[in-house]
PDB file of C-alpha atoms in Angstrom:
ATOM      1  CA  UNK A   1    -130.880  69.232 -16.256  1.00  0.00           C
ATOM      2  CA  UNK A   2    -131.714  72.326 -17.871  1.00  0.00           C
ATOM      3  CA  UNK A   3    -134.538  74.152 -16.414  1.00  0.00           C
ATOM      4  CA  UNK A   4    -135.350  71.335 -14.310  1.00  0.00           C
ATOM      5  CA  UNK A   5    -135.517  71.923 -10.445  1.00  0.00           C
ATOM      6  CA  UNK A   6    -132.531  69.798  -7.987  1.00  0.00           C
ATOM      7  CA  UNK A   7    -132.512  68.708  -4.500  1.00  0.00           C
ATOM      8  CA  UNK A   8    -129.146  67.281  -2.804  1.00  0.00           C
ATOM      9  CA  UNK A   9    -128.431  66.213   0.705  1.00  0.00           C
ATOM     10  CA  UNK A  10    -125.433  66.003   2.209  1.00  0.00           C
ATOM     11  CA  UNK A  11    -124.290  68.710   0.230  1.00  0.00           C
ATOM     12  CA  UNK A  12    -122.045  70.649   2.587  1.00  0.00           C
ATOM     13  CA  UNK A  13    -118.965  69.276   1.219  1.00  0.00           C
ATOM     14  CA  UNK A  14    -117.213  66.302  -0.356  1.00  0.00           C
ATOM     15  CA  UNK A  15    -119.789  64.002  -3.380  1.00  0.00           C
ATOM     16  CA  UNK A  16    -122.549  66.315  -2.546  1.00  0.00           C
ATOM     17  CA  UNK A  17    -121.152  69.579  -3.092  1.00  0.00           C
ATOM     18  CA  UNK A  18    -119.580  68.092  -5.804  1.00  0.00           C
ATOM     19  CA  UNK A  19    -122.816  67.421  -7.623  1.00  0.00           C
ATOM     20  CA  UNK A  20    -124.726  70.390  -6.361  1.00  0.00           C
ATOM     21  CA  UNK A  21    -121.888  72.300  -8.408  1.00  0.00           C
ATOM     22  CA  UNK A  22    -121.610  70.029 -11.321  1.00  0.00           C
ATOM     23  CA  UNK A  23    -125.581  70.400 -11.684  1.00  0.00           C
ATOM     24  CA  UNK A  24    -125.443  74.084 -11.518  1.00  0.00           C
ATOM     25  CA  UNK A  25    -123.182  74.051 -14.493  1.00  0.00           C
ATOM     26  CA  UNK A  26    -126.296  72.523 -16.392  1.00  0.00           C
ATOM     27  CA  UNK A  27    -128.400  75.650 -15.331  1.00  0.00           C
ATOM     28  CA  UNK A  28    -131.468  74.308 -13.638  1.00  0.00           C
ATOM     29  CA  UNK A  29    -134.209  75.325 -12.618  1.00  0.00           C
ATOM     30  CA  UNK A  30    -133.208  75.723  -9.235  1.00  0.00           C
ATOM     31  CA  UNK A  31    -131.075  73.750  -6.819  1.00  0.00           C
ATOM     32  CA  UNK A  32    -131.814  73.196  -2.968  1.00  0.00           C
ATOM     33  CA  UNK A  33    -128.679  72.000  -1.326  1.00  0.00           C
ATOM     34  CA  UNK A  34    -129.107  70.449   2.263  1.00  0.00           C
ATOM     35  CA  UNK A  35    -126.720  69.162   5.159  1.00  0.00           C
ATOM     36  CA  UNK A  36    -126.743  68.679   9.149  1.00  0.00           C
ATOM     37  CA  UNK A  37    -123.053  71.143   8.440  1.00  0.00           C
ATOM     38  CA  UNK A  38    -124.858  74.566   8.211  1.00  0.00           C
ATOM     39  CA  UNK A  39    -121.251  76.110   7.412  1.00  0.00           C
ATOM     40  CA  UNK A  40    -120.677  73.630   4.674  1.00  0.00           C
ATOM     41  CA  UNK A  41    -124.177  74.060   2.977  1.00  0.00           C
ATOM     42  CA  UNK A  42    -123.790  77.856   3.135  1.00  0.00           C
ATOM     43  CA  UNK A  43    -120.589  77.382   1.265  1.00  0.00           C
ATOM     44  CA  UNK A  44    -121.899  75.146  -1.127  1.00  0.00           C
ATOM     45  CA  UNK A  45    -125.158  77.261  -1.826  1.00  0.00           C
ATOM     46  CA  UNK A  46    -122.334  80.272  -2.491  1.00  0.00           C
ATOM     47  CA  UNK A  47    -120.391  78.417  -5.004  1.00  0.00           C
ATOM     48  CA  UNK A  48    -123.373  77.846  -6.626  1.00  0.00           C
ATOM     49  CA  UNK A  49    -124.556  81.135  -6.919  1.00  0.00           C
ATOM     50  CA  UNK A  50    -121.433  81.981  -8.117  1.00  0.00           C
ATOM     51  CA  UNK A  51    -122.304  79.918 -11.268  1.00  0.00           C
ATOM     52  CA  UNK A  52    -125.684  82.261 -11.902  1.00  0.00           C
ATOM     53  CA  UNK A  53    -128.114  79.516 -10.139  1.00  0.00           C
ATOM     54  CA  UNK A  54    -130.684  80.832  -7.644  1.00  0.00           C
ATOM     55  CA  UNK A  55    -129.909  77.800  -4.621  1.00  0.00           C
ATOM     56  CA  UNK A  56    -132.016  77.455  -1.260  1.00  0.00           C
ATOM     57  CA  UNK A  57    -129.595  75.986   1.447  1.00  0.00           C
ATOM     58  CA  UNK A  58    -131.352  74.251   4.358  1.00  0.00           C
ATOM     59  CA  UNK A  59    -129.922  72.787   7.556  1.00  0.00           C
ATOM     60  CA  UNK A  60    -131.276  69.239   7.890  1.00  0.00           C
ATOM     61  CA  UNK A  61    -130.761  66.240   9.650  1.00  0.00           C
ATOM     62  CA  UNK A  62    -132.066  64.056   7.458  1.00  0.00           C
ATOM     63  CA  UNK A  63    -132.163  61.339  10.318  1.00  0.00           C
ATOM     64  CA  UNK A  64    -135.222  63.074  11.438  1.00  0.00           C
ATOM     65  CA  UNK A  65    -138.543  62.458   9.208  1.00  0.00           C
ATOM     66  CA  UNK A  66    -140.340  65.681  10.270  1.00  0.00           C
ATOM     67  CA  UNK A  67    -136.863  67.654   9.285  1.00  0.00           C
ATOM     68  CA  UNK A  68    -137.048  65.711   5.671  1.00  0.00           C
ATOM     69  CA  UNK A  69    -140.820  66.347   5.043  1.00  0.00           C
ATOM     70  CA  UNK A  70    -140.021  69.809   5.717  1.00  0.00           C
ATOM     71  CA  UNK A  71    -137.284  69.845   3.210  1.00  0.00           C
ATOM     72  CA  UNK A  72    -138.989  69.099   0.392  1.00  0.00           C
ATOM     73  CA  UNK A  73    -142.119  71.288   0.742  1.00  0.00           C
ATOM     74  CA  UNK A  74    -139.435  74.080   1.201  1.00  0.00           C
ATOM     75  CA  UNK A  75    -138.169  72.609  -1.683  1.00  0.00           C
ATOM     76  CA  UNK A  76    -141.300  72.416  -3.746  1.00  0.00           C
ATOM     77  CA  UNK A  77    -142.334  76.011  -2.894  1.00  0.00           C
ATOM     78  CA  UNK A  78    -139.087  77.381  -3.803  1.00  0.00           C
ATOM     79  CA  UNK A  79    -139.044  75.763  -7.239  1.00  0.00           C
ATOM     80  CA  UNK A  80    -141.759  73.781  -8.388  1.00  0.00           C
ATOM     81  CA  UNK A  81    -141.837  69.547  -8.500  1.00  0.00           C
ATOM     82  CA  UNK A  82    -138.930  68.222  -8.336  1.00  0.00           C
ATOM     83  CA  UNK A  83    -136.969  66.723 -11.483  1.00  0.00           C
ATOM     84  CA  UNK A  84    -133.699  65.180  -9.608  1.00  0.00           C
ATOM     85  CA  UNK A  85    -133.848  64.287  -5.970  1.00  0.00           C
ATOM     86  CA  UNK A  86    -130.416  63.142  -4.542  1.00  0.00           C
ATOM     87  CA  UNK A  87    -130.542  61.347  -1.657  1.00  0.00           C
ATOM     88  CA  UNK A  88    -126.425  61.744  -0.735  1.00  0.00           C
ATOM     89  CA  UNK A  89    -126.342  62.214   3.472  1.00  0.00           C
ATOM     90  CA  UNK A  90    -124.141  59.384   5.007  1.00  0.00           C
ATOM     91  CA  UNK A  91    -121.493  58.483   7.944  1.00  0.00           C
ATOM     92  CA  UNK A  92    -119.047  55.744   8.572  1.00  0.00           C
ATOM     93  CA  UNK A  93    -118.315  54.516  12.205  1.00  0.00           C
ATOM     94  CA  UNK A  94    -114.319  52.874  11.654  1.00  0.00           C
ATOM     95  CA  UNK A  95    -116.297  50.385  13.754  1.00  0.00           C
ATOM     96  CA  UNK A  96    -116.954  46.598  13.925  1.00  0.00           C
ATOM     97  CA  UNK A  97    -120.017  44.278  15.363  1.00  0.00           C
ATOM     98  CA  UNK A  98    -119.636  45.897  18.964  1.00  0.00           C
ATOM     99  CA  UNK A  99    -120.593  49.038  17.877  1.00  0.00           C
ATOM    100  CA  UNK A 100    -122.910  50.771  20.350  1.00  0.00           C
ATOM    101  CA  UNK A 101    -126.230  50.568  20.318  1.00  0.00           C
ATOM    102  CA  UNK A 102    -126.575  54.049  19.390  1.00  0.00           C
ATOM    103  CA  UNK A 103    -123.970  54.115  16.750  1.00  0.00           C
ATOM    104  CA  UNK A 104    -125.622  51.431  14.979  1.00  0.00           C
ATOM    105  CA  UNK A 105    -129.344  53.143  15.367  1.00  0.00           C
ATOM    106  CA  UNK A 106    -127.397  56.548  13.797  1.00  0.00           C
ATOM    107  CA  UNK A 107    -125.889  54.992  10.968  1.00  0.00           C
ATOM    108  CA  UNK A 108    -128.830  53.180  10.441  1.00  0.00           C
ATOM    109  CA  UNK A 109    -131.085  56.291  10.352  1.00  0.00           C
ATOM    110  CA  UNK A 110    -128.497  58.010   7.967  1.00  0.00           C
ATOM    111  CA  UNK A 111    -127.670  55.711   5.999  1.00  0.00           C
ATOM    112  CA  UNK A 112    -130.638  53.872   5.253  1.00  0.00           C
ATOM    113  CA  UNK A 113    -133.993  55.684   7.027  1.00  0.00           C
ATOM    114  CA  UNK A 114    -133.389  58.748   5.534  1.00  0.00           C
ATOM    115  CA  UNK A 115    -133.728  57.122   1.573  1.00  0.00           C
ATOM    116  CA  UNK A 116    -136.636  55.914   2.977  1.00  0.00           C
ATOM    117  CA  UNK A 117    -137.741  59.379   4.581  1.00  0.00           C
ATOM    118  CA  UNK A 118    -137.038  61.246   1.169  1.00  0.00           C
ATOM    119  CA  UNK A 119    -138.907  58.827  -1.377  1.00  0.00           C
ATOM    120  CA  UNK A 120    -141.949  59.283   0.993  1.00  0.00           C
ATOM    121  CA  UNK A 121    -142.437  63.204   0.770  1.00  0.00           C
ATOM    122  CA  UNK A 122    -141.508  63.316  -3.098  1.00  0.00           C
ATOM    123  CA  UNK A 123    -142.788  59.749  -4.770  1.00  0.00           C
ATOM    124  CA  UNK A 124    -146.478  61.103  -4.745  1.00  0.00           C
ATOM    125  CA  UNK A 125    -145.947  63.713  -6.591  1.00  0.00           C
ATOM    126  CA  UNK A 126    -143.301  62.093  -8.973  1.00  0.00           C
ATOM    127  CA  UNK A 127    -146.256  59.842  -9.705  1.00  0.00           C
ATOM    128  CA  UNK A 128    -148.749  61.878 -10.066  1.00  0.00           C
ATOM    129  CA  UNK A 129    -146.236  63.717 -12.673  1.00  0.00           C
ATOM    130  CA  UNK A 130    -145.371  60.386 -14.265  1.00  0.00           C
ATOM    131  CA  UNK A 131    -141.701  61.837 -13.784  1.00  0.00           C
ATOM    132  CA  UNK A 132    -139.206  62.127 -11.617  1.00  0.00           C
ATOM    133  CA  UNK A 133    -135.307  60.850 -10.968  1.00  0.00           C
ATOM    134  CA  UNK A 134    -134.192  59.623  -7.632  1.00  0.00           C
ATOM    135  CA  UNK A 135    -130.620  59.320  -6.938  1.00  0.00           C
ATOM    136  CA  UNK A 136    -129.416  57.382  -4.049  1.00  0.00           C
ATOM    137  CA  UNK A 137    -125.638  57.503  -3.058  1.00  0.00           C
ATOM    138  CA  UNK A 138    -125.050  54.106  -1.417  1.00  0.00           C
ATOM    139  CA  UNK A 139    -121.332  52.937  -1.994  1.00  0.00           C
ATOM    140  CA  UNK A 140    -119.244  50.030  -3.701  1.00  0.00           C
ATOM    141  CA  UNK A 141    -119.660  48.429   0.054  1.00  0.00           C
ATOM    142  CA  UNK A 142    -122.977  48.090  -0.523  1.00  0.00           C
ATOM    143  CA  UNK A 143    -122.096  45.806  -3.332  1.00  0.00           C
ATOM    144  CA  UNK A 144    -118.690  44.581  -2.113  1.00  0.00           C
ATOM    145  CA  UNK A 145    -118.912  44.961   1.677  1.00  0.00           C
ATOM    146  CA  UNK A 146    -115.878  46.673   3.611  1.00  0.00           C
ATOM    147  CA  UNK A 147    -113.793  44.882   6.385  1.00  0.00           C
ATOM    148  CA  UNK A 148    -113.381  47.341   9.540  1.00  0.00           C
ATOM    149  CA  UNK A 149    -116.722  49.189   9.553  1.00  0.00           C
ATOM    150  CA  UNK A 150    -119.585  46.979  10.493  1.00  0.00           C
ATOM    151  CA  UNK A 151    -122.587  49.571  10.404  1.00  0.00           C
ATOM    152  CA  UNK A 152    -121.275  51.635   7.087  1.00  0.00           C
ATOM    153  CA  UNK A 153    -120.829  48.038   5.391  1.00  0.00           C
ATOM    154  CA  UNK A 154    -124.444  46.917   6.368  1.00  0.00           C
ATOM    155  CA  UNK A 155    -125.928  49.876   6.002  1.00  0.00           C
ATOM    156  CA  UNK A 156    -124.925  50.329   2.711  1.00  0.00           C
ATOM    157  CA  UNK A 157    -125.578  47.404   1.920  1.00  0.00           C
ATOM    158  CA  UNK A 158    -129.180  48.293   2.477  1.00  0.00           C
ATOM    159  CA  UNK A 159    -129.213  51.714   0.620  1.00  0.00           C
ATOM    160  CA  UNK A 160    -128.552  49.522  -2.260  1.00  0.00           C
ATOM    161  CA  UNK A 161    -131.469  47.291  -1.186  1.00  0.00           C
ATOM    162  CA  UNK A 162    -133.710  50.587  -1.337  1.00  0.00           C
ATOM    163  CA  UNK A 163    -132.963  51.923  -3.994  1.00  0.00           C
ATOM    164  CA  UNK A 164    -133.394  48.242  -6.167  1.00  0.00           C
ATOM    165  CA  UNK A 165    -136.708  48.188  -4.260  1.00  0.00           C
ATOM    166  CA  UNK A 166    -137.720  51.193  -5.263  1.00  0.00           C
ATOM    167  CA  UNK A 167    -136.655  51.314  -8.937  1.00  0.00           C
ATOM    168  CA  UNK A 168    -138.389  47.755  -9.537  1.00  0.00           C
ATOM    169  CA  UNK A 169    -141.626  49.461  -7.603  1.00  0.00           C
ATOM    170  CA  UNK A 170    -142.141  52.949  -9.606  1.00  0.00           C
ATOM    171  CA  UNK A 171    -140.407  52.575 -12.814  1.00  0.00           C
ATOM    172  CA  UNK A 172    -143.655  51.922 -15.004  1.00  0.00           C
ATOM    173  CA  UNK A 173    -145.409  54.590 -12.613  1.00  0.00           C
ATOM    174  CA  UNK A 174    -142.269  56.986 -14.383  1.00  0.00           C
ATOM    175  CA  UNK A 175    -139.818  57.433 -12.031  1.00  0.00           C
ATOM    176  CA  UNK A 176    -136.307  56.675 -12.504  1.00  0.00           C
ATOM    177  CA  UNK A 177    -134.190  55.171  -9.926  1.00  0.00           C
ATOM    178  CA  UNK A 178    -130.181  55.205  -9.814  1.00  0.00           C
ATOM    179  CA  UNK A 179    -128.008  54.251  -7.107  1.00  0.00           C
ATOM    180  CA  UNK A 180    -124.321  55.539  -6.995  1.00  0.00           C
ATOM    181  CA  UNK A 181    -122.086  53.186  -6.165  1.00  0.00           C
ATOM    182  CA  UNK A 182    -118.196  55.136  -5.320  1.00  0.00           C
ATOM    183  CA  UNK A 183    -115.344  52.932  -4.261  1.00  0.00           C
ATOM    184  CA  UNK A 184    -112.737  55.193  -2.630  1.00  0.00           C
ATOM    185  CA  UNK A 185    -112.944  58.886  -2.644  1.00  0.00           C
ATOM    186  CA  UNK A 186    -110.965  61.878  -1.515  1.00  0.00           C
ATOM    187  CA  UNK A 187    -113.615  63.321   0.983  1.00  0.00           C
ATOM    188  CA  UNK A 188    -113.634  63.910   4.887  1.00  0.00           C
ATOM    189  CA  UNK A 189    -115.349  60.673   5.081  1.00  0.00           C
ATOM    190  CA  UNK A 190    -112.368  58.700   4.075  1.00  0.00           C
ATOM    191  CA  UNK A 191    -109.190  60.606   4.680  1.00  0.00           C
ATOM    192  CA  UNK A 192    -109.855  60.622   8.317  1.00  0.00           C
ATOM    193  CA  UNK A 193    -109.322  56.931   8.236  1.00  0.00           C
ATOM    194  CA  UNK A 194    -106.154  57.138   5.706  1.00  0.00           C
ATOM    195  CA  UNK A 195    -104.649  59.605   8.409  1.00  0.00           C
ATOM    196  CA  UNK A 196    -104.798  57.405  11.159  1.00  0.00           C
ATOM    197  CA  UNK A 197    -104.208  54.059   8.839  1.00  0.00           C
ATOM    198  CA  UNK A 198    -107.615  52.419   9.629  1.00  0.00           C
ATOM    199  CA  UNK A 199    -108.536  48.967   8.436  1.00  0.00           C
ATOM    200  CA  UNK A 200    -111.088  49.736   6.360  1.00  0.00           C
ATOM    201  CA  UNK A 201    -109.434  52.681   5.010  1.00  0.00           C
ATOM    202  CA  UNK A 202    -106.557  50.611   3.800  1.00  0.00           C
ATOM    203  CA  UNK A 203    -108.835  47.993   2.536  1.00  0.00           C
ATOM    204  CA  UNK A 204    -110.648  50.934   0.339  1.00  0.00           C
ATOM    205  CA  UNK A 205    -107.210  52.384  -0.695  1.00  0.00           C
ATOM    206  CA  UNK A 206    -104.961  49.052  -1.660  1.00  0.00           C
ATOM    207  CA  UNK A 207    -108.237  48.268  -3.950  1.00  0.00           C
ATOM    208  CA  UNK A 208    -108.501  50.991  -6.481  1.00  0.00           C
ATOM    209  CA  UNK A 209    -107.359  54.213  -7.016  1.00  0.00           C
ATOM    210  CA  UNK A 210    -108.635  57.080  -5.222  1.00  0.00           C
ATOM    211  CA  UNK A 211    -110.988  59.988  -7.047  1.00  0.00           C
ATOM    212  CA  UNK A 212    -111.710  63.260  -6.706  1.00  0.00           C
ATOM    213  CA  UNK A 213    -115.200  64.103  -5.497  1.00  0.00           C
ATOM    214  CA  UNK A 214    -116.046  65.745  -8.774  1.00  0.00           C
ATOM    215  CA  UNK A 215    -114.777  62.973 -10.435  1.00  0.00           C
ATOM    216  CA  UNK A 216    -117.920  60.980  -8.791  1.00  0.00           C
ATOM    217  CA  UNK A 217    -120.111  64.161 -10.077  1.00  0.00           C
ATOM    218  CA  UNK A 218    -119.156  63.571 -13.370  1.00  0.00           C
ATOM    219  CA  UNK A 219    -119.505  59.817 -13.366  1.00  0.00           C
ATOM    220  CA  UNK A 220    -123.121  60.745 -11.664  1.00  0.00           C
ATOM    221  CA  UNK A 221    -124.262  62.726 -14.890  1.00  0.00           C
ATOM    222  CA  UNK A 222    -123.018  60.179 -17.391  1.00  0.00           C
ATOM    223  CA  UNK A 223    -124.874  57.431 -15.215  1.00  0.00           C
ATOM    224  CA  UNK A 224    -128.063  59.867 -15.441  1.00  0.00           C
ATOM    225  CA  UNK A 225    -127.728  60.442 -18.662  1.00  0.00           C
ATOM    226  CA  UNK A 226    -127.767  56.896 -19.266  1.00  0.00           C
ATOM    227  CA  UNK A 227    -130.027  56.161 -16.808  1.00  0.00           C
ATOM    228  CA  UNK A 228    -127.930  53.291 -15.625  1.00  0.00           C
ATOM    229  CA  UNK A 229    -129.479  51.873 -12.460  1.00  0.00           C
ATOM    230  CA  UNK A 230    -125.886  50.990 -10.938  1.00  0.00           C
ATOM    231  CA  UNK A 231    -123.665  54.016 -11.728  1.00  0.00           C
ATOM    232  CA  UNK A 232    -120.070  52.988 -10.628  1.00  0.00           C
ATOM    233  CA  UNK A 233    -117.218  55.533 -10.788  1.00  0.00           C
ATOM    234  CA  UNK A 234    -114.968  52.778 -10.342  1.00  0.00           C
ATOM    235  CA  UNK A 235    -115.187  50.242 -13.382  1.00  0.00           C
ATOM    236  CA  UNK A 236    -113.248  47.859 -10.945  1.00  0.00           C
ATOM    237  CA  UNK A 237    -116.377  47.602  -9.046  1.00  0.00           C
ATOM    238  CA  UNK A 238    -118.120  45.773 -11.444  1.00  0.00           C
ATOM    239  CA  UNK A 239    -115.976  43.103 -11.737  1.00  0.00           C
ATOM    240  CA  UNK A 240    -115.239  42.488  -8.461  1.00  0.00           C
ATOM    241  CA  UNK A 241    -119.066  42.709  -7.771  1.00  0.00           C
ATOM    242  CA  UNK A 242    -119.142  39.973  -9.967  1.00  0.00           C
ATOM    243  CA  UNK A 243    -116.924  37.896  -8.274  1.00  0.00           C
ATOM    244  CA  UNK A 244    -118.719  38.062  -5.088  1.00  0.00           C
ATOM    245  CA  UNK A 245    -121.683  36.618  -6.528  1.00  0.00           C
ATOM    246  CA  UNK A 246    -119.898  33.737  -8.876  1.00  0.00           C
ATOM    247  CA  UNK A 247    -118.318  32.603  -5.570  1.00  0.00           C
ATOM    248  CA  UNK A 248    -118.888  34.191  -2.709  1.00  0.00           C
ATOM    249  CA  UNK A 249    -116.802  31.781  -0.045  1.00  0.00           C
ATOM    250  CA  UNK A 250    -113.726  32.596  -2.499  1.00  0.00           C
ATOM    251  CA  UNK A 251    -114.524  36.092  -2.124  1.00  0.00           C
ATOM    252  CA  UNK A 252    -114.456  36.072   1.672  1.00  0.00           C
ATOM    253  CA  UNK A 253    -111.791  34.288   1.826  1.00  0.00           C
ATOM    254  CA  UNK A 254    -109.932  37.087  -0.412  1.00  0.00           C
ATOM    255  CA  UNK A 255    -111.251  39.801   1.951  1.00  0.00           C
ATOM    256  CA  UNK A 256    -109.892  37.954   4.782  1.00  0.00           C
ATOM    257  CA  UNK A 257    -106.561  37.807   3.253  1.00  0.00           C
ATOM    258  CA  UNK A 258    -106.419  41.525   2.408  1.00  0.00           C
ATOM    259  CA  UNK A 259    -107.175  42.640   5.682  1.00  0.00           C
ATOM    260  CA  UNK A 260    -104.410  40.247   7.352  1.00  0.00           C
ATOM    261  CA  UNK A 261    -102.164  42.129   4.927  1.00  0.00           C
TER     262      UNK A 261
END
């Protein structure tokens, strides 16, 4: 990533800090850093200064189109096209099928709209380039689905359907498409559940061990690097994904047992 010009969202704290940091440490170009958290995305943007990397923070709610399309031209006048766009911004409920209707239409904006939102304001240029990387962080839900949280689990589960979409859709126009897949990590978004011993936080932390946030960085440059489509910091994941699909009534059945556990 040398030299090459970053965007990440969600990057006031937890996977998205995490990256914007382990980027910096490649010395792009430039890296914009972006969250709804404007204290968290200030502290990010420091730490990456720290590491001699000019950074443009923005405060975005990336549930909001307008907010996203002004993002990137921010973006793009700060530093050029961009190489790597990381589309990291999501939210779990700890909720099941009665969700309100407004927790579902939030989650759903977060956690699936706003992929959608980002590819919009930078494919054209990526294509016009012939080159471009976008990263979506969706989560081993997506693949595996996670008892206790009804929206994250289908929304995820959707992210993943993006990003597939769009990878199968721009690849010969030149841009790569990779969707991180995490199984547990130690971030806000989790540990809140462990604290109060939530169902689907239990589910999450009986399945595999837990990493560290830059641990998920790391695995997010090797997968780049690679230019793996599914990058999966959890090599459990696999496996198990493929157990869903080889039987998927056996697999329900197992989830059903864990959770009665």
């Amino acid at each position: 990533m040398q030299d090459k010009a970053v965007l990440v969202t969600g990057a006031g704290r937890g996977i998205g800090a995490a990256m914007a940091l382990r980027f910096a440490a490649e010395q792009p170009r430039g890296i914009v850093v972006a969250d709804i958290d404007e204290v968290g995305v200030r502290r990010t943007a420091a730490d990456v200064r720290e590491l001699g990397v000019e950074v443009v923070e923005m405060c975005t709610d990336v549930a909001e189109p307008d907010q996203v399309r002004e993002l990137v031209t921010a973006a793009e006048n700060a530093f050029g096209p961009l190489d790597l766009v990381c589309s990291n911004a999501g939210v779990a409920t700890g909720q099941g099928i009665h969700a309100p209707a407004q927790v579902w239409s939030r989650t759903w904006a977060i956690n699936v709209l706003a992929h959608v939102y980002l590819a919009q304001a930078v494919l054209p240029r990526m294509v016009r380039r012939h080159e471009g990387y976008l990263l979506i962080t969706a989560s081993a839900a997506g693949l595996l689905g996670l008892p206790g949280d009804a929206p994250y689990s289908v929304t995820k589960h959707a992210a993943v359907g993006v990003a597939e979409w769009l990878a199968g859709a721009y690849q010969a126009a030149g841009v790569r498409v990779s969707a991180l897949c995490p199984l547990g990590v130690r971030t806000d978004l989790l540990m809140a559940g462990v604290r109060t011993g939530h169902v689907a936080a239990r589910v999450v932390t009986s399945t595999a061990p837990l990493l560290e946030p830059g641990d998920v960085a790391e695995a997010a440059v090797a997968g780049l690097e690679e230019e793996r489509f599914l990058i999966l910091p959890h090599p459990e994941v696999a496996e198990m994904s493929m157990r869903r699909a080889a039987d998927p009534d056996a697999w329900i059945t197992e989830q059903q047992r864990r959770v009665n556990r």
